Coordinates of C-alpha atoms in Angstrom, one line a residue:
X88 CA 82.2 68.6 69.9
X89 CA 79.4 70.6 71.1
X90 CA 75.8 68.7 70.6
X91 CA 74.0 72.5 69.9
X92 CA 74.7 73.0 66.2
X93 CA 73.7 76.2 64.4
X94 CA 72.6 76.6 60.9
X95 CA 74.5 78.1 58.5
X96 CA 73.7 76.3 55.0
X97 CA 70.8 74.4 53.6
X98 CA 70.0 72.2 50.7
X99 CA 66.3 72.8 49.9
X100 CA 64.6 70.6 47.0
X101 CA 60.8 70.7 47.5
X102 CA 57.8 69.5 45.0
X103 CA 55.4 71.6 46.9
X104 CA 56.1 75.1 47.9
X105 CA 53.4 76.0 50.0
X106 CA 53.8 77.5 53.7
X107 CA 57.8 77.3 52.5
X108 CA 57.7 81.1 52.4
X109 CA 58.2 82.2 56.1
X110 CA 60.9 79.5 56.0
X111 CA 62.8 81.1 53.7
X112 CA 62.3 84.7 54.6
X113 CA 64.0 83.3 58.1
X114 CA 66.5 81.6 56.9
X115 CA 67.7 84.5 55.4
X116 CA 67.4 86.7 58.4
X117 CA 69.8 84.3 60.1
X118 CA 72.0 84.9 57.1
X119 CA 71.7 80.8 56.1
X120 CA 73.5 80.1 53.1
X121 CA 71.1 78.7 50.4
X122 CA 71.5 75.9 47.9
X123 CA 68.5 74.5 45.6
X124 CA 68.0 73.5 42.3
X125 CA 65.2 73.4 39.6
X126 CA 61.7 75.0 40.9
X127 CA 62.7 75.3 44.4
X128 CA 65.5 77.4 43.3
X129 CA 62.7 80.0 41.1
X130 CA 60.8 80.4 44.3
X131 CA 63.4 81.6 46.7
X132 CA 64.7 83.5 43.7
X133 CA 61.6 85.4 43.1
X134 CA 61.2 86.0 47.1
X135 CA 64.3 88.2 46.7
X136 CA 66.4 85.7 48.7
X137 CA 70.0 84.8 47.9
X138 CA 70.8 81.4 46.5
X139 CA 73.5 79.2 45.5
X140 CA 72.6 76.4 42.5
X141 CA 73.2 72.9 43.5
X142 CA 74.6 72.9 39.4
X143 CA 77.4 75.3 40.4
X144 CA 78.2 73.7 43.4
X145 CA 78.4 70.0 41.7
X146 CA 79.7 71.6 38.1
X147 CA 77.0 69.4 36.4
X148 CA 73.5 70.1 35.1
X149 CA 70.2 69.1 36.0
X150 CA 70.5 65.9 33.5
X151 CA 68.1 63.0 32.1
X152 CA 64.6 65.7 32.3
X153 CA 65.6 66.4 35.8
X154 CA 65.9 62.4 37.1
X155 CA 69.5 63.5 38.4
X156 CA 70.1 66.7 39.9
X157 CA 71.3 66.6 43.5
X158 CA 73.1 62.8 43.4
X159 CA 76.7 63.9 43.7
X160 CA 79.7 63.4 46.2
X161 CA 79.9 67.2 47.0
X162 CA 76.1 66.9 47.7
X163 CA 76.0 63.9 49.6
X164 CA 79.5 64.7 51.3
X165 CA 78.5 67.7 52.5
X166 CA 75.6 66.0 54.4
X167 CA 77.3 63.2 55.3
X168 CA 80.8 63.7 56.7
X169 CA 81.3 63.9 60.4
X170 CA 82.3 67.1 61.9
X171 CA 84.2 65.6 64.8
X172 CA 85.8 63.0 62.9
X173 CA 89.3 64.5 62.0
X174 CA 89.7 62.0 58.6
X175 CA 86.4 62.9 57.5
X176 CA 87.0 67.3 58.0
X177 CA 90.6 66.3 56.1
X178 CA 88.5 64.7 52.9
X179 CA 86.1 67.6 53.0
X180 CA 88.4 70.7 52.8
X181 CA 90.8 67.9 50.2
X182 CA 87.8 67.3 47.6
X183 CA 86.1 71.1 48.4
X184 CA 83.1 69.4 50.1
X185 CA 81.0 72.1 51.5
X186 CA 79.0 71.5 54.8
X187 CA 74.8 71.3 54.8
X188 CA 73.9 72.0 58.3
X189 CA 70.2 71.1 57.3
X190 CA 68.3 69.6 54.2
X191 CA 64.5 70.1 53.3
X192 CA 63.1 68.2 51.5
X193 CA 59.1 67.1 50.1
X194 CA 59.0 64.2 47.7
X195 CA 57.4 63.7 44.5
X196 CA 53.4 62.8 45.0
X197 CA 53.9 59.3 43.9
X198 CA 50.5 57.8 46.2
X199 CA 48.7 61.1 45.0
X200 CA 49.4 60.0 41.4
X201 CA 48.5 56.6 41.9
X202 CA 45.3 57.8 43.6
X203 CA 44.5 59.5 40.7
X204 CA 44.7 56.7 38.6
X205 CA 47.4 58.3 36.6
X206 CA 48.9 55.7 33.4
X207 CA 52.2 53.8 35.0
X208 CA 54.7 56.4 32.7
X209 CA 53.8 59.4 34.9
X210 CA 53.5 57.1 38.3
X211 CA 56.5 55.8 37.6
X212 CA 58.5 59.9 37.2
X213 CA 56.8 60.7 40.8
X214 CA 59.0 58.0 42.1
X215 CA 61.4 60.3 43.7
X216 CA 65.0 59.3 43.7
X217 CA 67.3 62.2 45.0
X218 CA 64.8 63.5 47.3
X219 CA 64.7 60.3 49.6
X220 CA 68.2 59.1 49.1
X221 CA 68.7 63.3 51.1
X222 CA 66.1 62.6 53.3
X223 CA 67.7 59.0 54.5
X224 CA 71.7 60.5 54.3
X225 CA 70.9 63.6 56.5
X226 CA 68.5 61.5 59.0
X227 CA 71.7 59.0 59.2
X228 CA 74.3 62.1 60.5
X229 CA 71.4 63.8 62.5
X230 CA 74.5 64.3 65.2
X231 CA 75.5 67.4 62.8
X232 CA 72.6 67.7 60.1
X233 CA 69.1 68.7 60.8
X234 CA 66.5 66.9 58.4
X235 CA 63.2 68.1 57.4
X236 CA 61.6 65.7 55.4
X237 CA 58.2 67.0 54.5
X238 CA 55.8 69.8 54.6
X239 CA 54.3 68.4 57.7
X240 CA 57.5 69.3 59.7
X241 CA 57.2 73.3 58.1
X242 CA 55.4 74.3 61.1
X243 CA 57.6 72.6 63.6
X244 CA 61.1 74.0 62.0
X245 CA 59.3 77.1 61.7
X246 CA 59.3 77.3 65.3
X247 CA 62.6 75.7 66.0
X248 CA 64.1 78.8 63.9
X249 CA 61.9 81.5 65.7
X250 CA 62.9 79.8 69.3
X251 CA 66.5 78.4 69.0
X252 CA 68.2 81.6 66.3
X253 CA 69.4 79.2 63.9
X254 CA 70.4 76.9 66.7
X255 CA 69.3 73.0 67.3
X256 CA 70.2 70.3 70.2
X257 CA 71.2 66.9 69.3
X258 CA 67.6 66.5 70.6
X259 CA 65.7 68.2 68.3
X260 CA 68.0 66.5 65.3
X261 CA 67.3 63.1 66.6
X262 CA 63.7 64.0 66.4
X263 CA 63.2 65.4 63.1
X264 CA 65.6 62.5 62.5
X265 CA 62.6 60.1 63.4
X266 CA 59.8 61.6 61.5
X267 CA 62.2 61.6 58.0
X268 CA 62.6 57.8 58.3
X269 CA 58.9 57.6 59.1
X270 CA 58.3 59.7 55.6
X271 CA 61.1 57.3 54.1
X272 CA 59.9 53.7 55.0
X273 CA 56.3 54.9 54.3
X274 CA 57.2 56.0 50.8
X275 CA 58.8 53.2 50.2
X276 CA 56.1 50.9 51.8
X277 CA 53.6 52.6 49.2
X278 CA 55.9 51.7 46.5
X279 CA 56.4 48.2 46.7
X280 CA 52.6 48.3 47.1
X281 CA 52.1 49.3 43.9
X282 CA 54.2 47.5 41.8
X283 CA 52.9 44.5 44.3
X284 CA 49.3 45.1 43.5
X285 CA 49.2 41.7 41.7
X286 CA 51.2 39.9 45.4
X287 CA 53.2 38.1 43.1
X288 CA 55.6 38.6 46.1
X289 CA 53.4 37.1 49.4
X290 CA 54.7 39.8 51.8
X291 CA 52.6 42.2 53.7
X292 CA 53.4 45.5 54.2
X293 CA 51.1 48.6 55.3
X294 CA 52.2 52.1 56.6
X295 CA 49.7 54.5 58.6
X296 CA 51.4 58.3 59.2
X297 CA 48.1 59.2 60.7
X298 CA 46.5 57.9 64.0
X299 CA 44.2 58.7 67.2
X300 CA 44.1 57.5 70.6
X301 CA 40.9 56.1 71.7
X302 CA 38.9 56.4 74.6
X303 CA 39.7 52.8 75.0
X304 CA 39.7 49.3 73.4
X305 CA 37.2 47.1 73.2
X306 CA 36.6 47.1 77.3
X307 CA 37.8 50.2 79.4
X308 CA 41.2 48.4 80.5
X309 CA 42.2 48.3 77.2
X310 CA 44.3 50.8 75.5
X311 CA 43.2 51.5 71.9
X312 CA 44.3 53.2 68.9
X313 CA 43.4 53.9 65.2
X314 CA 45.6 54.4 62.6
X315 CA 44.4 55.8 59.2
X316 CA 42.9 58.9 57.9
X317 CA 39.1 59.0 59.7
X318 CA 38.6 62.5 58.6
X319 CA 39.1 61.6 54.8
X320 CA 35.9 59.7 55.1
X321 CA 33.5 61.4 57.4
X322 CA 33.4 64.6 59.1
X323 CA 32.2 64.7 62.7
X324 CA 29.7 67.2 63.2
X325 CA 28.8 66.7 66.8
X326 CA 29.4 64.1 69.4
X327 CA 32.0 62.8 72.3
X328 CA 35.2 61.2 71.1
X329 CA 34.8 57.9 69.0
X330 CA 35.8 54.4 70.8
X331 CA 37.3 51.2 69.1
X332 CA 34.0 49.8 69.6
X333 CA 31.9 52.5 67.4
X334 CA 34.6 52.4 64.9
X335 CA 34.2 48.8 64.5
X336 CA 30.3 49.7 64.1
X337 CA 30.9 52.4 61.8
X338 CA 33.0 49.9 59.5
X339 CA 30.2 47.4 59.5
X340 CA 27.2 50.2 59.0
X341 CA 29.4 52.0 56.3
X342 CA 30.0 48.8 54.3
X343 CA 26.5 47.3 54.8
X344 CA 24.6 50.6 53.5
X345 CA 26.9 50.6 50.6
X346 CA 25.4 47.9 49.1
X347 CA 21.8 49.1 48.6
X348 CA 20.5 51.9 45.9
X349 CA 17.0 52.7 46.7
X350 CA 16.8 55.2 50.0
X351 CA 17.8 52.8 53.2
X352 CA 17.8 53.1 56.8
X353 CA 20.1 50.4 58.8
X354 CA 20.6 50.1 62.5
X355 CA 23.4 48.4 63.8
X356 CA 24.4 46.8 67.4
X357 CA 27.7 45.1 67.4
X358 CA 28.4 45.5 63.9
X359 CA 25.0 43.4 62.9
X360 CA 22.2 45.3 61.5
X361 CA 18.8 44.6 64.3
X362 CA 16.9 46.4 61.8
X363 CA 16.9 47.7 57.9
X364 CA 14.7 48.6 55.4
X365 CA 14.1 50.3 51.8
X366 CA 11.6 52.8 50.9
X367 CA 10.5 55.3 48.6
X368 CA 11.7 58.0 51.3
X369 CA 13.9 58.2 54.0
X370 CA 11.5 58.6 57.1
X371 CA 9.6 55.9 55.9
X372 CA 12.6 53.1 55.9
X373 CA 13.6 54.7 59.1
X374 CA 10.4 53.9 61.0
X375 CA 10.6 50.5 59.5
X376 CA 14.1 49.9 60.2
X377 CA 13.5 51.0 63.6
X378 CA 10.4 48.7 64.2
X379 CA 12.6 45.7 63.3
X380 CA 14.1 45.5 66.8
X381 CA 13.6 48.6 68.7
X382 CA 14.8 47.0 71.9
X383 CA 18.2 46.4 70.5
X384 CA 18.3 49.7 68.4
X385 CA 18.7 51.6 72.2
X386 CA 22.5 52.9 71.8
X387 CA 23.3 51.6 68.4
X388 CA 24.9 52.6 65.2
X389 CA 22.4 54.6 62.6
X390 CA 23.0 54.6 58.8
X391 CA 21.4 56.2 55.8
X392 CA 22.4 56.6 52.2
X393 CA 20.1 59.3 51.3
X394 CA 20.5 63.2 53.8
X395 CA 18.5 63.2 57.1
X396 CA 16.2 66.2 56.3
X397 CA 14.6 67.3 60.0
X398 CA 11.2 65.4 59.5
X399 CA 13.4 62.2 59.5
X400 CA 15.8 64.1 62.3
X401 CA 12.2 64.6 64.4
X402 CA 11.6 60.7 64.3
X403 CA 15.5 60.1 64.9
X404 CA 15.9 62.2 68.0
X405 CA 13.3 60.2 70.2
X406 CA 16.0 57.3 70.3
X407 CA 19.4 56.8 72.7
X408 CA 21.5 56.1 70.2
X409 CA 25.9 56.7 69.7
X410 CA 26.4 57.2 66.0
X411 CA 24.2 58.5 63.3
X412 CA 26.0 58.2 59.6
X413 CA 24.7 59.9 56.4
X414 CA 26.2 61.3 53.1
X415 CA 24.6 64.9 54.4
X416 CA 21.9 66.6 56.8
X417 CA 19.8 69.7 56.0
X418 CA 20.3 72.7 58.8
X419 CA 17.6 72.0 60.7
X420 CA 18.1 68.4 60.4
X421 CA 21.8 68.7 62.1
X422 CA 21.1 72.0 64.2
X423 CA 18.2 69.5 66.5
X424 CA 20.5 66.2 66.3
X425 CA 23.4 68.6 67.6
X426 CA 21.0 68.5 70.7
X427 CA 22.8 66.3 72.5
X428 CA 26.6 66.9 72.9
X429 CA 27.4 63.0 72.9
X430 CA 25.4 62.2 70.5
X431 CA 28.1 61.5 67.3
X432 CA 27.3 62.8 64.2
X433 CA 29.0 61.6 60.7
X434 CA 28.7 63.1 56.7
X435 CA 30.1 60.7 55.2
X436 CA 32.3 61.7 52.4
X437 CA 33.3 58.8 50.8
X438 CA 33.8 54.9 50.9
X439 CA 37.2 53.1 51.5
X440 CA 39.4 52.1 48.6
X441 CA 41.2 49.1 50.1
X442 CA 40.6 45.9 48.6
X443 CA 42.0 43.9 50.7
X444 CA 41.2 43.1 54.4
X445 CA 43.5 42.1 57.0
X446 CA 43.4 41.5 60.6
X447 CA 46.2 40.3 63.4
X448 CA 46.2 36.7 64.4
X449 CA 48.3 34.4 66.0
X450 CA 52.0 35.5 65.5
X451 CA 50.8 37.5 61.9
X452 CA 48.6 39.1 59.8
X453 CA 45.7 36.8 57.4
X454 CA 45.0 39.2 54.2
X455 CA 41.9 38.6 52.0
X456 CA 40.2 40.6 49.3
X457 CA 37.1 42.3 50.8
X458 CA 33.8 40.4 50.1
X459 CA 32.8 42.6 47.3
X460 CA 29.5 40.4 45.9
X461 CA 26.2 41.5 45.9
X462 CA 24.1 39.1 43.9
X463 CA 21.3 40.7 41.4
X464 CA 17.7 39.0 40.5
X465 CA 19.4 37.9 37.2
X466 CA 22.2 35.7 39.6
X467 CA 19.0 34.0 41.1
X468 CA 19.1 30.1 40.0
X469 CA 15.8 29.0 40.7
X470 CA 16.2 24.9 41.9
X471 CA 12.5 24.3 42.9
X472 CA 9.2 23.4 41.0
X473 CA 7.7 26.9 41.9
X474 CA 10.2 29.9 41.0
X475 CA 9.7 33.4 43.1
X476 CA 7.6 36.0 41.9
X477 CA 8.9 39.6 41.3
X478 CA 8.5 40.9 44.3
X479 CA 10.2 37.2 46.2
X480 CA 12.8 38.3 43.8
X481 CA 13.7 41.6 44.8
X482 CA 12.8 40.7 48.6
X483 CA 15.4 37.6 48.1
X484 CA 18.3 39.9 47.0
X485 CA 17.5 42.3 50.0
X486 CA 17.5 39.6 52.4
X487 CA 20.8 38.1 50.8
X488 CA 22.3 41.9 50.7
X489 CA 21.9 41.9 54.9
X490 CA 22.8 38.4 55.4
X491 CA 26.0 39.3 53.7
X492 CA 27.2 41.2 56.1
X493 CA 25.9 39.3 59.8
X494 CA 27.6 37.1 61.5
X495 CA 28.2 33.7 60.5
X496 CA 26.1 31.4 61.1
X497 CA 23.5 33.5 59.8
X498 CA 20.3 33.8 58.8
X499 CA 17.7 36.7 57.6
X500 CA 13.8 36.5 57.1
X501 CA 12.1 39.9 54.9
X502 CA 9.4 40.3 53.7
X503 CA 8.4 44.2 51.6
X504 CA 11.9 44.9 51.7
X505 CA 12.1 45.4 55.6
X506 CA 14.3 43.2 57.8
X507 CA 12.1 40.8 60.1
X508 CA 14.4 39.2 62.0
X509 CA 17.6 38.0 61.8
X510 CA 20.0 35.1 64.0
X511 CA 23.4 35.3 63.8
X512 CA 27.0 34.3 65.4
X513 CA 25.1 31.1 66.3
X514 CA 27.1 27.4 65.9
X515 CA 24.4 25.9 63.9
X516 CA 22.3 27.3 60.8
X517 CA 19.0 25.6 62.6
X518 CA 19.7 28.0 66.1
X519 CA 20.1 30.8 63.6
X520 CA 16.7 30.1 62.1
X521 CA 15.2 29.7 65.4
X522 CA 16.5 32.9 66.5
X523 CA 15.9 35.0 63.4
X524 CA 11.9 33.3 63.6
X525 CA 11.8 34.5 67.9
X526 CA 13.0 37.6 67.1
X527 CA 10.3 38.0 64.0
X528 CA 7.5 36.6 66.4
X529 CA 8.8 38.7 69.5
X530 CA 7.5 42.1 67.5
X531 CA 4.5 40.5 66.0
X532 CA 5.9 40.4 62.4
X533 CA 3.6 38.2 59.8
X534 CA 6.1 35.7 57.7
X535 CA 3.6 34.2 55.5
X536 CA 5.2 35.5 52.5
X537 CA 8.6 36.3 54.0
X538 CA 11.5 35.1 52.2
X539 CA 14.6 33.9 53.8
X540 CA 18.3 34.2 53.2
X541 CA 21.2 32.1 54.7
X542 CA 24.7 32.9 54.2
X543 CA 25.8 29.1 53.6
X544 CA 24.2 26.4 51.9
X545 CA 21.7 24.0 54.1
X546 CA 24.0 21.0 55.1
X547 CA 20.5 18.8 56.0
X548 CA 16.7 19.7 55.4
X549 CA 15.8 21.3 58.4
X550 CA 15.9 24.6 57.7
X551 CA 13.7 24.0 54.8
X552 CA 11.3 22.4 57.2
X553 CA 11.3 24.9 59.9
X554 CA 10.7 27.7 57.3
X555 CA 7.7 25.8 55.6
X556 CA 6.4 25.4 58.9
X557 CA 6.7 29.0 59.5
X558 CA 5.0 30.6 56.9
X559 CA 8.3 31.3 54.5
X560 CA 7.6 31.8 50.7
X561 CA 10.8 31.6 49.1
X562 CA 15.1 31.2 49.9
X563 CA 17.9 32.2 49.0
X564 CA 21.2 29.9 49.8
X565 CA 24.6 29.2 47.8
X566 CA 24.1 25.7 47.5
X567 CA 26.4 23.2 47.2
X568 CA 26.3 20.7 49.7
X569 CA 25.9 16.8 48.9
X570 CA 22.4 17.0 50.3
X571 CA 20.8 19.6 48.5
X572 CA 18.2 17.4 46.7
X573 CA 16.9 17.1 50.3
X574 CA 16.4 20.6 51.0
X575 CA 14.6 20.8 47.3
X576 CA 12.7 17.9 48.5
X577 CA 11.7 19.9 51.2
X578 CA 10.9 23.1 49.6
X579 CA 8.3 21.3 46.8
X580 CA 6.8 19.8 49.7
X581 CA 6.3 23.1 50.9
X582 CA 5.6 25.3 47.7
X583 CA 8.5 27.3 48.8
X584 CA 10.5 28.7 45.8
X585 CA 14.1 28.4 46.9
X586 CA 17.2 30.0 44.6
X587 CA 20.8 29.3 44.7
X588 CA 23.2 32.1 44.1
X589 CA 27.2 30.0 43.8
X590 CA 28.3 32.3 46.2
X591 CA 28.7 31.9 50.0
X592 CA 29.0 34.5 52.3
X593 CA 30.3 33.6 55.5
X594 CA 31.8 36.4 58.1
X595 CA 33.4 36.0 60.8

């Protein structure tokens, strides 16, 4: 039989209507015979459109509040027999199965409604049943039945009816073919999701229906893609095309600045903040932020959680730098940073809901829940003779807030809520200090009074030592390691007032 099949019924059941106008109104022209049921049926009906109940096709109603409507032989005959198989055209015409050339079909919102934190009752009705069991019987005979299986394919059957008369290939059946067992598995992949939010079954499943191609991967011979919705978080105001490497900096930046409340400026070079501080206004943290490393803030990744208004733009736009991230930007603020046409530009819209991590290793996938702690003043156990004044208090849980998020081993120094220096990625927590104290020294910072943050506890005394030495006030650490009396030791012998928090941070 011939592969070019034309049109001449349709089964359309459809939760949302839009943009199904013109489809209709087409249809019709090529004199396509109609079948629907429930709303989908009102709409063509008030378009002035012939059509033909699925209810007087099947000789039952829409039963059990509308849970079963379309799951009949005559339904699922009609889209399932073959056309060139001579048993299957006998059974047809025997049981009065009609033919349905094409299906179209848009599921029940069921991720909308769990979005929306909906109670399990309704989440459980947008669980759609006949829709998908269409979708996944007309994408199984896509020799003879064309399937469209969501709004996202309107446009593309639009065209396909405008250029082909009512009149598809076995190519252009195979392809819509594709995209409805992309709509199915993802469906079903958000499904077992949900009812799996507690993993009481250990299986890993994630579907992304939306990607872009990168420039590249981490280096230019690597390919690289994203998949996920980037324009649900941020719109891009200005700038070239984003890389795998930015996106891994805007990750870091996005979660990092998420964690403070007072107005912050961070900077970020491979995915570790060089410089951050908190201030009573914006331009302020900036310049301080800025003057923590600016050697390493050339090119780097700029976050703010409060608008960049244009004096804060003016101080901005003297650096080189790839990504600038804020929740908004006043006109002149974004009109002067839209300068530069490379220069990428983000309003951040919202935060990520995943609680989970996951990245690709060895033959699989590891899964965590994202590091979600941010320890307060009142999670500050003091362990030494002197405890931290106010001010070491709110300086510690800065310091801690950063150290959270650098590379393990890591450590910070602070001092007036402004990063100092910081080591990190190193293979022992003493190199870490020894960095974090060049880097402070290399742009003339003053640690008497600093404080200090570590991400782990201090498996010997040294770091206690070292910090004494260097003018350090007060720590933060989780504790818990067999020596820890030594590093308390070390700290009264210092008048240092060091604070365990329970709760280690380590990133890798």
């Amino acid at each position: 039989m011939s592969e070019t099949k034309r049109i001449k019924s349709v089964l359309i059941s459809v939760y949302h209507k839009d943009h199904l106008e013109s489809i209709i109104k087409k249809l019709n022209e090529l004199q396509v015979k109609i079948y629907s049921t429930g709303g989908t049926k009102s709409f063509i009906e008030q378009l002035g459109v012939p059509v033909t109940s699925v209810e007087s096709l099947t000789d039952y109603p829409s039963i059990f509040g509308g849970r079963v409507k379309t799951l009949h032989p005559k339904v699922f005959g009609g889209i399932l027999y073959r056309r060139d198989e001579a048993k299957d055209r006998e059974e047809a015409a025997k049981y009065g199965v009609p033919d349905v050339d094409m299906v179209i079909i848009d599921l029940y919102p069921f991720q909308a409604a769990v979005a929306a934190g909906e109670p399990e009752e309704a989440v459980i009705e947008k669980i759609d049943i006949g829709g998908i069991s269409l979708i996944r019987a007309a994408a199984k005979n896509y020799r003879d039945v064309l399937v469209v299986p969501s709004m996202r394919e309107y446009a593309g059957l639009l065209d396909l009816l405008n250029t082909g008369k009512g009149e598809t290939t076995l190519e252009d059946r195979r392809k819509f073919a594709a995209a409805a067992f992309n709509v199915s598995s993802h469906y079903d992949t958000a499904i077992f999701n949900y009812f799996n939010r507690r993993q009481e079954e250990p299986v890993f499943k994630q579907s992304f229906t939306e990607g872009m191609t990168l420039r590249y991967g981490e280096n230019p011979h690597q390919k690289g893609l994203f998949f996920g919705n980037f324009d649900e978080l941020f719109d891009k105001l200005n700038g070239k095309e984003i890389s795998y490497n930015n996106l891994l900096d805007i990750d870091a930046a996005v979660n990092l600045i998420a964690d403070f409340d007072e107005p912050t400026f961070a900077v970020l070079k491979h995915n570790n903040a060089c410089g951050l501080a908190s201030s009573g206004n914006l331009t302020d943290a900036w310049k301080k932020a800025l003057a923590g490393d600016p050697v390493s803030a050339f090119g780097g990744v700029l976050v703010a959680n409060r608008e960049i208004d244009e004096a804060t733009a003016q101080e901005i736009d003297r650096l080189f730098y790839e990504v600038l991230i804020a929740p908004s930007f006043t006109p002149e603020a974004a009109a002067l940073l839209q300068g530069k046409k490379n220069r990428i530009l983000l309003r951040q819209k919202g935060v990520s809901p995943e609680r989970q991590s996951f990245r690709s290793l060895l033959n699989g996938v590891a899964v965590q829940d994202r590091d979600t702690a941010t320890e307060t003043v009142a999670a500050l156990h003091p362990v030494t003779r002197r405890q931290p004044t106010q001010s070491e208090a709110m300086d510690l849980v800065f310091a801690n807030k950063i150290v959270k998020h650098s590379k393990s081993n890591a450590i910070v120094l602070a001092k007036g809520k402004q990063l100092l220096g910081s080591g990190m990625g190193q293979t022992s927590r003493v190199d870490a200090l020894k960095q974090a104290l060049e880097k402070a020294k290399t742009f003339n910072f003053d640690l008497q009074g600093a404080v200090l943050a570590s991400d782990a506890y201090f498996p010997f005394p040294d770091c206690a030592e070292i910090a004494g030495k260097a003018g350090i006030s007060a720590i933060v650490q989780p504790g818990g390691s067999k020596r820890d009396n030594e590093s308390v030791d070390a700290c009264n012998r210092a008048s240092i007032a060091m604070v365990f928090t329970g709760v280690r941070h380590f990133k890798h």
